[in-house]
Short mmCIF file of C-alpha atoms in Angstrom, two decimals:
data_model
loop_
_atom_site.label_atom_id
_atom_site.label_comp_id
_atom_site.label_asym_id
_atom_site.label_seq_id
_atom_site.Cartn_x
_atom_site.Cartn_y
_atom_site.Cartn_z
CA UNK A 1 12.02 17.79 10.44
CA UNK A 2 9.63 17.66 7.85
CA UNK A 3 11.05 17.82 4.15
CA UNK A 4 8.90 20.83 3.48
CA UNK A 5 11.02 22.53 5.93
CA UNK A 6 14.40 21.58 4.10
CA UNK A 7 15.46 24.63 2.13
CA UNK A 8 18.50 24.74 -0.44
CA UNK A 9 21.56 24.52 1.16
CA UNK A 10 24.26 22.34 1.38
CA UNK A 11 23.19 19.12 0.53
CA UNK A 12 20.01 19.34 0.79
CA UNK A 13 19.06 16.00 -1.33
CA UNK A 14 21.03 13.89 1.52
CA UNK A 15 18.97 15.34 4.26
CA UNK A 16 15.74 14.80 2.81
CA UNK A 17 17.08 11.04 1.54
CA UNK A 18 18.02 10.42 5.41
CA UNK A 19 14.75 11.73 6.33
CA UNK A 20 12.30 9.58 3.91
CA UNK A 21 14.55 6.69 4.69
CA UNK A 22 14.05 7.10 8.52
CA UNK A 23 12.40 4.57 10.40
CA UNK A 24 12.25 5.39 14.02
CA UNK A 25 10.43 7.75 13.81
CA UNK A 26 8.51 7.22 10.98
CA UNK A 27 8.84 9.97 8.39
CA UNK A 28 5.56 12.03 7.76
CA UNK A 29 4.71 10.97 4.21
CA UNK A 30 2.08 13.83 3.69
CA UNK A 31 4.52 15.80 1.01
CA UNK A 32 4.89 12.52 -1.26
CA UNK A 33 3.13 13.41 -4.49
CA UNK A 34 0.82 10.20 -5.47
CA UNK A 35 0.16 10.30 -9.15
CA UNK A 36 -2.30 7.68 -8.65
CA UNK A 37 -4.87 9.95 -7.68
CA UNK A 38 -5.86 13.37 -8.67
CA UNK A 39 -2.79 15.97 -8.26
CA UNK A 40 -3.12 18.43 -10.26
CA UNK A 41 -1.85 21.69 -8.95
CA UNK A 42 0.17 24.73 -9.27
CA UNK A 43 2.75 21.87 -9.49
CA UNK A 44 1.56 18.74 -11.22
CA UNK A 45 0.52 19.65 -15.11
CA UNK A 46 -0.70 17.34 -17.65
CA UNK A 47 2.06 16.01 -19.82
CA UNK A 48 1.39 16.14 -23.58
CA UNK A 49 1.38 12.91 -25.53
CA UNK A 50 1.13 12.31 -29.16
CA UNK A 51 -1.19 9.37 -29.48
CA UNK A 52 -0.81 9.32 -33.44
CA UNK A 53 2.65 7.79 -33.23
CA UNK A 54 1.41 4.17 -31.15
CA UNK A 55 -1.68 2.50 -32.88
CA UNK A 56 -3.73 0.90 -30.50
CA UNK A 57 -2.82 -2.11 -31.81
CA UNK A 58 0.91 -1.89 -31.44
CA UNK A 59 -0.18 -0.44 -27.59
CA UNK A 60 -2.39 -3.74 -26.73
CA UNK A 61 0.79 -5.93 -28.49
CA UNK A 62 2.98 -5.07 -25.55
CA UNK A 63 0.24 -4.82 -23.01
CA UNK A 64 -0.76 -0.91 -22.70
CA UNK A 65 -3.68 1.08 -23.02
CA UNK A 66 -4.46 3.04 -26.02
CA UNK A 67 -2.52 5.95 -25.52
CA UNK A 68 -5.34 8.31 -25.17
CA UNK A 69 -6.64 6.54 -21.70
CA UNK A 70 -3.01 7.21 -20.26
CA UNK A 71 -2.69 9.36 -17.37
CA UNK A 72 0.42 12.01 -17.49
CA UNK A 73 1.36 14.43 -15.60
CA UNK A 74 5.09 16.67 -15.43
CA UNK A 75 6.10 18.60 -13.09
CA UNK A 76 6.66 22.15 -12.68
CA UNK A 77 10.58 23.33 -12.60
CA UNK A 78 11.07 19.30 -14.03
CA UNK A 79 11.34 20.38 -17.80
CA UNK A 80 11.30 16.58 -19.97
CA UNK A 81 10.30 14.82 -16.72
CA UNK A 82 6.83 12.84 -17.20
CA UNK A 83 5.35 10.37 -15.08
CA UNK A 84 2.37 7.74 -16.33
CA UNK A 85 0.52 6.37 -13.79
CA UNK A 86 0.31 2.55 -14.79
CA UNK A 87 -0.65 2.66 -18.36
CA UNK A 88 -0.93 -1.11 -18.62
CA UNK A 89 -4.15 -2.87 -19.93
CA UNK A 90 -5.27 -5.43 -16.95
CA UNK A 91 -3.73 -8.25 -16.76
CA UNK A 92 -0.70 -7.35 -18.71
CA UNK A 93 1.87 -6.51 -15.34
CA UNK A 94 2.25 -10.15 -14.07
CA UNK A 95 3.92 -11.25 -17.64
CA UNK A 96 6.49 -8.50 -17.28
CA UNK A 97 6.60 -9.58 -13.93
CA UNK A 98 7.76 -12.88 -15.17
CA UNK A 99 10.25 -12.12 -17.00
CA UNK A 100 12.06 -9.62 -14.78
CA UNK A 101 12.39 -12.81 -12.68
CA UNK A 102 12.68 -16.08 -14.92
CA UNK A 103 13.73 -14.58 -18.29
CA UNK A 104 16.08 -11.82 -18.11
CA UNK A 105 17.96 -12.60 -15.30
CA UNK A 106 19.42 -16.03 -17.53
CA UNK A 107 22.60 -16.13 -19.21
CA UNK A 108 23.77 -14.76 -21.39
CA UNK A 109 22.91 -11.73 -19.31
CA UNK A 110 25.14 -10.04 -16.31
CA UNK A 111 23.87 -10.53 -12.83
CA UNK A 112 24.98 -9.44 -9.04
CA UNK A 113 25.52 -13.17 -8.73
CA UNK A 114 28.45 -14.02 -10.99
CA UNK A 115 30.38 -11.51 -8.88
CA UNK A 116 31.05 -14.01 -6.35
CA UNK A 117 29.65 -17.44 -8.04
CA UNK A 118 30.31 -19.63 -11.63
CA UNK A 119 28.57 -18.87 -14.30
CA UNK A 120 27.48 -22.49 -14.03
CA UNK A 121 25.76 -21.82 -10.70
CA UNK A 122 24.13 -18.92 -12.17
CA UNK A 123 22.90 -20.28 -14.92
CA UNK A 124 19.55 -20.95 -14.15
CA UNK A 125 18.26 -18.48 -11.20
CA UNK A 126 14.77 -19.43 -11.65
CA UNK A 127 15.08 -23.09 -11.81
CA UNK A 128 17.24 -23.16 -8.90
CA UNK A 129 14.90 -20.90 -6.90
CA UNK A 130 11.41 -22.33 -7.78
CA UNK A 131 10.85 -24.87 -5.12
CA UNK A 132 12.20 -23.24 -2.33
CA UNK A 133 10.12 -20.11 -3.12
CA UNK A 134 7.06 -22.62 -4.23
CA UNK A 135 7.00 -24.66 -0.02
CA UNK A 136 4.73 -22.99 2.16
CA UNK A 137 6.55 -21.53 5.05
CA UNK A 138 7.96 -23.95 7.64
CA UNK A 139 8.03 -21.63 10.41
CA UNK A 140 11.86 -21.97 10.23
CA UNK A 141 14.63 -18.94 9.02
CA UNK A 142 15.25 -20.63 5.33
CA UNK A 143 18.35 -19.44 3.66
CA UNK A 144 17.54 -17.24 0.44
CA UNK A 145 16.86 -18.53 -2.77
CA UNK A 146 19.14 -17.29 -5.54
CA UNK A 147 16.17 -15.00 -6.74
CA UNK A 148 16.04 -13.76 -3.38
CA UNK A 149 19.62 -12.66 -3.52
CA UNK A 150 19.42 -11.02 -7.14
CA UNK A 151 20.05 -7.30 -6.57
CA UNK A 152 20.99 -6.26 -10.38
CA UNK A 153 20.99 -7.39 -13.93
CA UNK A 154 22.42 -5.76 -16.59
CA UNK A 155 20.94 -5.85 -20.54
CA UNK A 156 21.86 -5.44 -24.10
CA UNK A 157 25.39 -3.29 -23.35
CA UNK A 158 26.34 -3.94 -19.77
CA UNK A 159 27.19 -1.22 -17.51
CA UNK A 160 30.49 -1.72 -15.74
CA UNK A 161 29.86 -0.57 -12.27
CA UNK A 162 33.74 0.22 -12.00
CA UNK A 163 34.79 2.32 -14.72
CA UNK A 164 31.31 3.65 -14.69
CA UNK A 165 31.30 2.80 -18.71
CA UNK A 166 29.66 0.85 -20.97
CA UNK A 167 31.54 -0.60 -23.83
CA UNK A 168 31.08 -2.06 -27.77
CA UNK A 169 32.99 -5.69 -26.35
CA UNK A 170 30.50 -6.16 -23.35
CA UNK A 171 27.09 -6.42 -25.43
CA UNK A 172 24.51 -9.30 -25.63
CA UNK A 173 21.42 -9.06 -27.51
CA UNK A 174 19.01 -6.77 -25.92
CA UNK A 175 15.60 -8.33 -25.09
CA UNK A 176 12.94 -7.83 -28.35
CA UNK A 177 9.68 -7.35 -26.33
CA UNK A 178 11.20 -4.86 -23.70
CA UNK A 179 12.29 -2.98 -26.81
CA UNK A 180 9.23 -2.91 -28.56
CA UNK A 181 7.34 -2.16 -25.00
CA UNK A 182 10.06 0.60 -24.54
CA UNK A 183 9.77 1.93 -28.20
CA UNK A 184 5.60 2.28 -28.20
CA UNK A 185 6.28 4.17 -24.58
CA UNK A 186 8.85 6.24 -26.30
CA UNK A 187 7.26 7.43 -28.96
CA UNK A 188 3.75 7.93 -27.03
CA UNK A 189 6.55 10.67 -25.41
CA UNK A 190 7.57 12.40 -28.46
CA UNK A 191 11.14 10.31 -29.06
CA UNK A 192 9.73 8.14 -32.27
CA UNK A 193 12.78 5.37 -33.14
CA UNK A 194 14.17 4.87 -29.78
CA UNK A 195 16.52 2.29 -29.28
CA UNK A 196 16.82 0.27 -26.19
CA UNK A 197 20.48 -0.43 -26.45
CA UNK A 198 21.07 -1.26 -22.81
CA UNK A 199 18.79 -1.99 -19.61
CA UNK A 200 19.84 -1.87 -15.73
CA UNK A 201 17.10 -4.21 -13.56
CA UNK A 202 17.01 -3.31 -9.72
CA UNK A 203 15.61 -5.94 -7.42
CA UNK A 204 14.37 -4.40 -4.31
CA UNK A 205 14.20 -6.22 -0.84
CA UNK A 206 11.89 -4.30 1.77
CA UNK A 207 14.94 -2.19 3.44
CA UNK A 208 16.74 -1.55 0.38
CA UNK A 209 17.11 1.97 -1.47
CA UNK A 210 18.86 3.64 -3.91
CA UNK A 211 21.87 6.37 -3.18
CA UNK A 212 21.76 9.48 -4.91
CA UNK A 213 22.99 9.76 -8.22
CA UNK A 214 22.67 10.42 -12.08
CA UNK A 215 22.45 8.76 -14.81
CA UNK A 216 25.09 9.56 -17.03
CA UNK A 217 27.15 7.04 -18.41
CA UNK A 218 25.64 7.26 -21.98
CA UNK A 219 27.10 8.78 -24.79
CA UNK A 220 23.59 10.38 -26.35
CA UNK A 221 21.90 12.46 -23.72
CA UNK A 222 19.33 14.05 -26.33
CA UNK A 223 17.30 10.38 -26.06
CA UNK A 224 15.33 9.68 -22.65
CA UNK A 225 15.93 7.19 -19.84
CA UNK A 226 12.66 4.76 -18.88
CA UNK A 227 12.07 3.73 -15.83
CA UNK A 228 9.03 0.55 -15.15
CA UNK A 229 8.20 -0.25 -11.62
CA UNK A 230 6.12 -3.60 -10.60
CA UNK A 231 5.63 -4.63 -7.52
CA UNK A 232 5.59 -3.01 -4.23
CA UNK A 233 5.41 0.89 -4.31
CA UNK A 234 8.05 2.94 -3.09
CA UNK A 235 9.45 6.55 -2.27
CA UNK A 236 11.20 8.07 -5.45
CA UNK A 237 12.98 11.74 -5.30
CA UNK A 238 13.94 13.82 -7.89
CA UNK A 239 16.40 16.85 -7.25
CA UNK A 240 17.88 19.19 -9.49
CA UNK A 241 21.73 19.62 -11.31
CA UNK A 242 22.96 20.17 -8.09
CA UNK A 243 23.01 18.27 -4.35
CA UNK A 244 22.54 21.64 -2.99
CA UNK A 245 18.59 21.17 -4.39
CA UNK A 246 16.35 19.86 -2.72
CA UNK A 247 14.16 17.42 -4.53
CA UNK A 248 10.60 16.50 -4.58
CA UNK A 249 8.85 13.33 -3.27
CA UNK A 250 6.87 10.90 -5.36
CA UNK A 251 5.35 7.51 -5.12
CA UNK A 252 5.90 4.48 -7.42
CA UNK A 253 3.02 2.27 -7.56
CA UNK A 254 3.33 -0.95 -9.63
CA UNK A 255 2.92 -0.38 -13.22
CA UNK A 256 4.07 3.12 -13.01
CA UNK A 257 6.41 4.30 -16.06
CA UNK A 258 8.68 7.28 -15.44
CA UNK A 259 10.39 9.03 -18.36
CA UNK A 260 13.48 11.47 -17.86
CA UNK A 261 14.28 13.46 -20.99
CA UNK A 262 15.51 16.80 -21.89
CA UNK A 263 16.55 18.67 -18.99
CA UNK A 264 15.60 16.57 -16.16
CA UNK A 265 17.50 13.64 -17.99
CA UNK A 266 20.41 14.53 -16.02
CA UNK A 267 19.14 15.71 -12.23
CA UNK A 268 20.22 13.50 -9.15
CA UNK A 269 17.45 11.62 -8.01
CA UNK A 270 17.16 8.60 -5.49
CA UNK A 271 15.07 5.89 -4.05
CA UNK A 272 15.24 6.04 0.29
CA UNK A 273 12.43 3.52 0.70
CA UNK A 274 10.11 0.81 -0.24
CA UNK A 275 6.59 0.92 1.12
CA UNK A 276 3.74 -1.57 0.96
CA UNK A 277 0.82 -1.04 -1.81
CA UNK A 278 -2.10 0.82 -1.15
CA UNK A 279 -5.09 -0.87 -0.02
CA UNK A 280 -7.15 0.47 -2.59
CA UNK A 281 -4.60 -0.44 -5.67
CA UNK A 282 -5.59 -3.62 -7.66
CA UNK A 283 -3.28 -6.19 -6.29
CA UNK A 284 -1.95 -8.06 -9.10
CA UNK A 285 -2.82 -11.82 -7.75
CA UNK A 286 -6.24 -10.41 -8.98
CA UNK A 287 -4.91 -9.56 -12.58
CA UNK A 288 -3.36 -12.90 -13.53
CA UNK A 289 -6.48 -14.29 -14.51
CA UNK A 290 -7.27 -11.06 -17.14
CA UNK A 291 -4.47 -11.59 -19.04
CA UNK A 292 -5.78 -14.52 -21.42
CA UNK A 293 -8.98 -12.58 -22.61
CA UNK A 294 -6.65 -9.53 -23.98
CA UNK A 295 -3.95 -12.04 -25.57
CA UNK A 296 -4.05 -11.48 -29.44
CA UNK A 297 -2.20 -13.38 -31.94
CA UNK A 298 0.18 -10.53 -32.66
CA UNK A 299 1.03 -9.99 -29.28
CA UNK A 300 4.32 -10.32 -27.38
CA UNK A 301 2.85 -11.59 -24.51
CA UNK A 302 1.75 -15.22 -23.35
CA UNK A 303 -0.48 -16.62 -20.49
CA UNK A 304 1.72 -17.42 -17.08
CA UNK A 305 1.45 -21.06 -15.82
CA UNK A 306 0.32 -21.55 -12.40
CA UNK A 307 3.62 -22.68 -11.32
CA UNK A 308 5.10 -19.44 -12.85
CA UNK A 309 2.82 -17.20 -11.25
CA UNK A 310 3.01 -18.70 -7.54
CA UNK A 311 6.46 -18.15 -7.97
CA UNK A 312 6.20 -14.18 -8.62
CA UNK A 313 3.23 -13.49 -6.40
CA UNK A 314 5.43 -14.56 -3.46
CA UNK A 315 8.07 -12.81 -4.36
CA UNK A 316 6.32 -9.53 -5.11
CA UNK A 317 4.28 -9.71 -1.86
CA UNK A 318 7.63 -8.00 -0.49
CA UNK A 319 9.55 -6.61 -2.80
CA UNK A 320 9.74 -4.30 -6.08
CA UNK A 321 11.20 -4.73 -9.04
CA UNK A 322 12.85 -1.62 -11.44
CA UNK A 323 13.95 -1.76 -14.94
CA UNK A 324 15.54 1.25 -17.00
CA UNK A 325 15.94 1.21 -20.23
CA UNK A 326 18.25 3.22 -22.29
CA UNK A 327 19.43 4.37 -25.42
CA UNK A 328 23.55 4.40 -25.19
CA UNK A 329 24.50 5.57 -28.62
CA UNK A 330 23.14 8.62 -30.38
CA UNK A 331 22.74 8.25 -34.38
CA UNK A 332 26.64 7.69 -35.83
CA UNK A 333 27.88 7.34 -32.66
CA UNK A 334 30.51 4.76 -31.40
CA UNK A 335 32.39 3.98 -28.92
CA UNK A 336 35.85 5.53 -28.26
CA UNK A 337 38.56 3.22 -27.90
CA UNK A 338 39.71 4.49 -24.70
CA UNK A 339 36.25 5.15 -22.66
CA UNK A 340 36.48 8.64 -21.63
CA UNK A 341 33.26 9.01 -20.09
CA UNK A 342 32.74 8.97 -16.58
CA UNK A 343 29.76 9.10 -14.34
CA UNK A 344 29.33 12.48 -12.22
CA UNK A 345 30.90 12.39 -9.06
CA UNK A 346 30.81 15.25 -6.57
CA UNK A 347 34.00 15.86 -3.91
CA UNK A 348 33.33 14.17 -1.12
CA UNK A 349 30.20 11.64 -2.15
CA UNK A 350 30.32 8.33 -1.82
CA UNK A 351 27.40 6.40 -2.62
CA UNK A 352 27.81 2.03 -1.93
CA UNK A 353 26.23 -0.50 -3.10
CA UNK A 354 26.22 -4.17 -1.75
CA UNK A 355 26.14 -7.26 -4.10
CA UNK A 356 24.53 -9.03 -0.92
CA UNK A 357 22.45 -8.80 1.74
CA UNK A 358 24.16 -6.25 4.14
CA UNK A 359 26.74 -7.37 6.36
CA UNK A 360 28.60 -4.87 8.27
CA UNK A 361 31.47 -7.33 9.38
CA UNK A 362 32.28 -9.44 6.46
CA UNK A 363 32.04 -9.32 2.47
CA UNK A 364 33.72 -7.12 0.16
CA UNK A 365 31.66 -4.00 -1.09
CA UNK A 366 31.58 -2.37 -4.56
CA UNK A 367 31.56 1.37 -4.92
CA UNK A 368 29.22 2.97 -7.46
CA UNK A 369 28.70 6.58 -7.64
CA UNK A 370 26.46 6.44 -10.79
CA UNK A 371 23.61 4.32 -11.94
CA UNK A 372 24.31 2.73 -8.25
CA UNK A 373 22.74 -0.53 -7.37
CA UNK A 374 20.09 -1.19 -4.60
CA UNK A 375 20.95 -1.81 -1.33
CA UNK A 376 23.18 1.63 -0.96
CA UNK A 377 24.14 2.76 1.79
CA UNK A 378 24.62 6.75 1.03
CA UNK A 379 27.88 8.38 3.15
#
């Protein structure tokens, strides 16, 4: 079956999700849009930016172009959807690398980890990770870091993955530099004075993927959700307002930015599969060293230490990282007492996700049929 072939129907999204996510045989991958090159067609349009709003100065602060060099493109049938292939000046990726790995997983932020461990043992990932991840390989199966078994973390207002919710009493200080990187990308997108009020991180391993599902949880729909992708690429599809739809195919390639707004901010839309990087993409071992010649003295951004950056080049080498960011509360907004808000679930899905690394026998599972975590397993 090739996904061309799918037509509407019932549940169409799930078949072309079991398709992409195939691996014997190997799915053809010849229908996968890839942004990174030139697409433009009856289907992929340029997607109108307003430069005016992001100074090139503010852009460079957070490590992006000038908005004028970014590449955007929508989508036909995708109204609000745009996707910017890797608007970030060289060198910039591996410090956002960095802190998707050291810095935001810390306390006092929410993890996968303190599920099942003390926040003690969870207080310092990175630390407790670095010189197991640092050896060169012994040849021998080594058990996994605790970096290596981070599969979510949660920012500024933490998503409950049981009531679906988020909530004014479960709130820590969302991080200032994603903010300001999230703001400049924003308002490049016509949403001037967004506020990044809460973040979701996804930490891929090579089989992992992400169950269909949208993103609904937050009270103000009007602002848009981000999504930033470093690392290795991966399969993303986006659907319509029903499962019935099928979606299109996309790649992810490291750097990528996806924004959702308007109508597509609320289509189901999933992740079946991780695939390596492109030969002919920049691999980012070769950008670490361009970093220090863009640094200015304004910037939010500082040079990586050796130690730091052997750290996230092995783990990269294999897996992806995702972080969305999102606004949660419209202007005068607050949260009801009593949450009331629910993400969308349709009779008879059931979309998993495991806080570990899959184990059919043993180990509890969480059920998510929202902003659902990776390693899903889609029923």
């Amino acid at each position: 079956m090739a996904a061309y072939m799918v037509e509407s129907g019932e549940d169409a999204f799930r078949k072309i999700f079991k398709f992409y996510k195939r691996r014997h045989p190997p799915p053809d991958f010849s229908n996968v849009l890839d942004f990174s090159k030139d697409v433009l067609s009856d289907k992929v349009v340029p997607a109108k930016l307003d430069p005016v709003t992001v100074s090139d100065v503010e852009a460079t602060r957070v490590g992006l172009k000038p908005v004028r060099d970014w590449r955007a493109f929508g989508l036909q049938g995708y109204p609000g959807f745009i996707f910017i292939s890797n608007p970030f000046l060289l060198g910039s990726q591996p410090f956002w690398v960095r802190q998707c790995l050291k810095t935001y997983p810390q306390k006092p932020n929410v993890c996968n980890l303190d599920m099942h461990m003390s926040l003690s043992d969870t207080q310092d990932i990175w630390g407790k990770s670095i010189h197991a991840l640092s050896c060169p390989p012994s040849g021998k199966r080594e058990p996994l870091t605790l970096l290596e078994k981070l599969r979510w973390v949660t920012l500024g207002y933490h998503y409950n993955w049981d009531t679906k919710t988020y909530s004014a009493n479960h709130y820590t200080p969302f991080p200032a530099d994603l903010h300001l990187l999230s703001l400049q990308i924003a308002a490049a997108c016509g949403f001037p004075g967004f506020k990044a009020e809460a973040g979701i991180l996804n930490y891929y391993r090579p089989d992992s993927s992400l169950g269909i599902h949208v993103d609904e949880a937050e009270l103000d729909h009007s602002r848009p959700l981000l999504s930033f992708s470093f690392g290795q690429s991966a399969i993303f599809l986006l659907g319509g307002t029903h499962r019935q739809d099928p979606p299109t195919a996309m790649y992810i390639h490291s750097g990528d930015v996806m924004v959702m707004s308007g109508q597509s901010r609320l289509l189901y839309h999933a992740l079946p599969r991780i695939v390596p990087v492109p030969q002919d993409h920049t691999p980012l071992e070769m950008e670490v060293c361009s970093l220090a010649s863009s640094l200015q003295d304004s910037t939010v951004m500082e040079q990586i230490s050796k130690q730091d950056w052997m750290v996230c080049s092995k783990y990269i080498q294999s897996s992806r990282v995702n972080m969305t960011v999102r606004q949660v509360l419209g202007s005068g907004q607050s949260f009801p007492e009593t949450p009331a808000y629910h993400q969308r679930t349709d009779v008879g899905q059931t979309v998993e996700y495991r806080d570990r690394p899959a184990n059919r026998e043993s180990g509890k599972r969480k059920r998510s049929s929202g902003c659902a975590s990776v390693d899903t397993v889609e029923t």
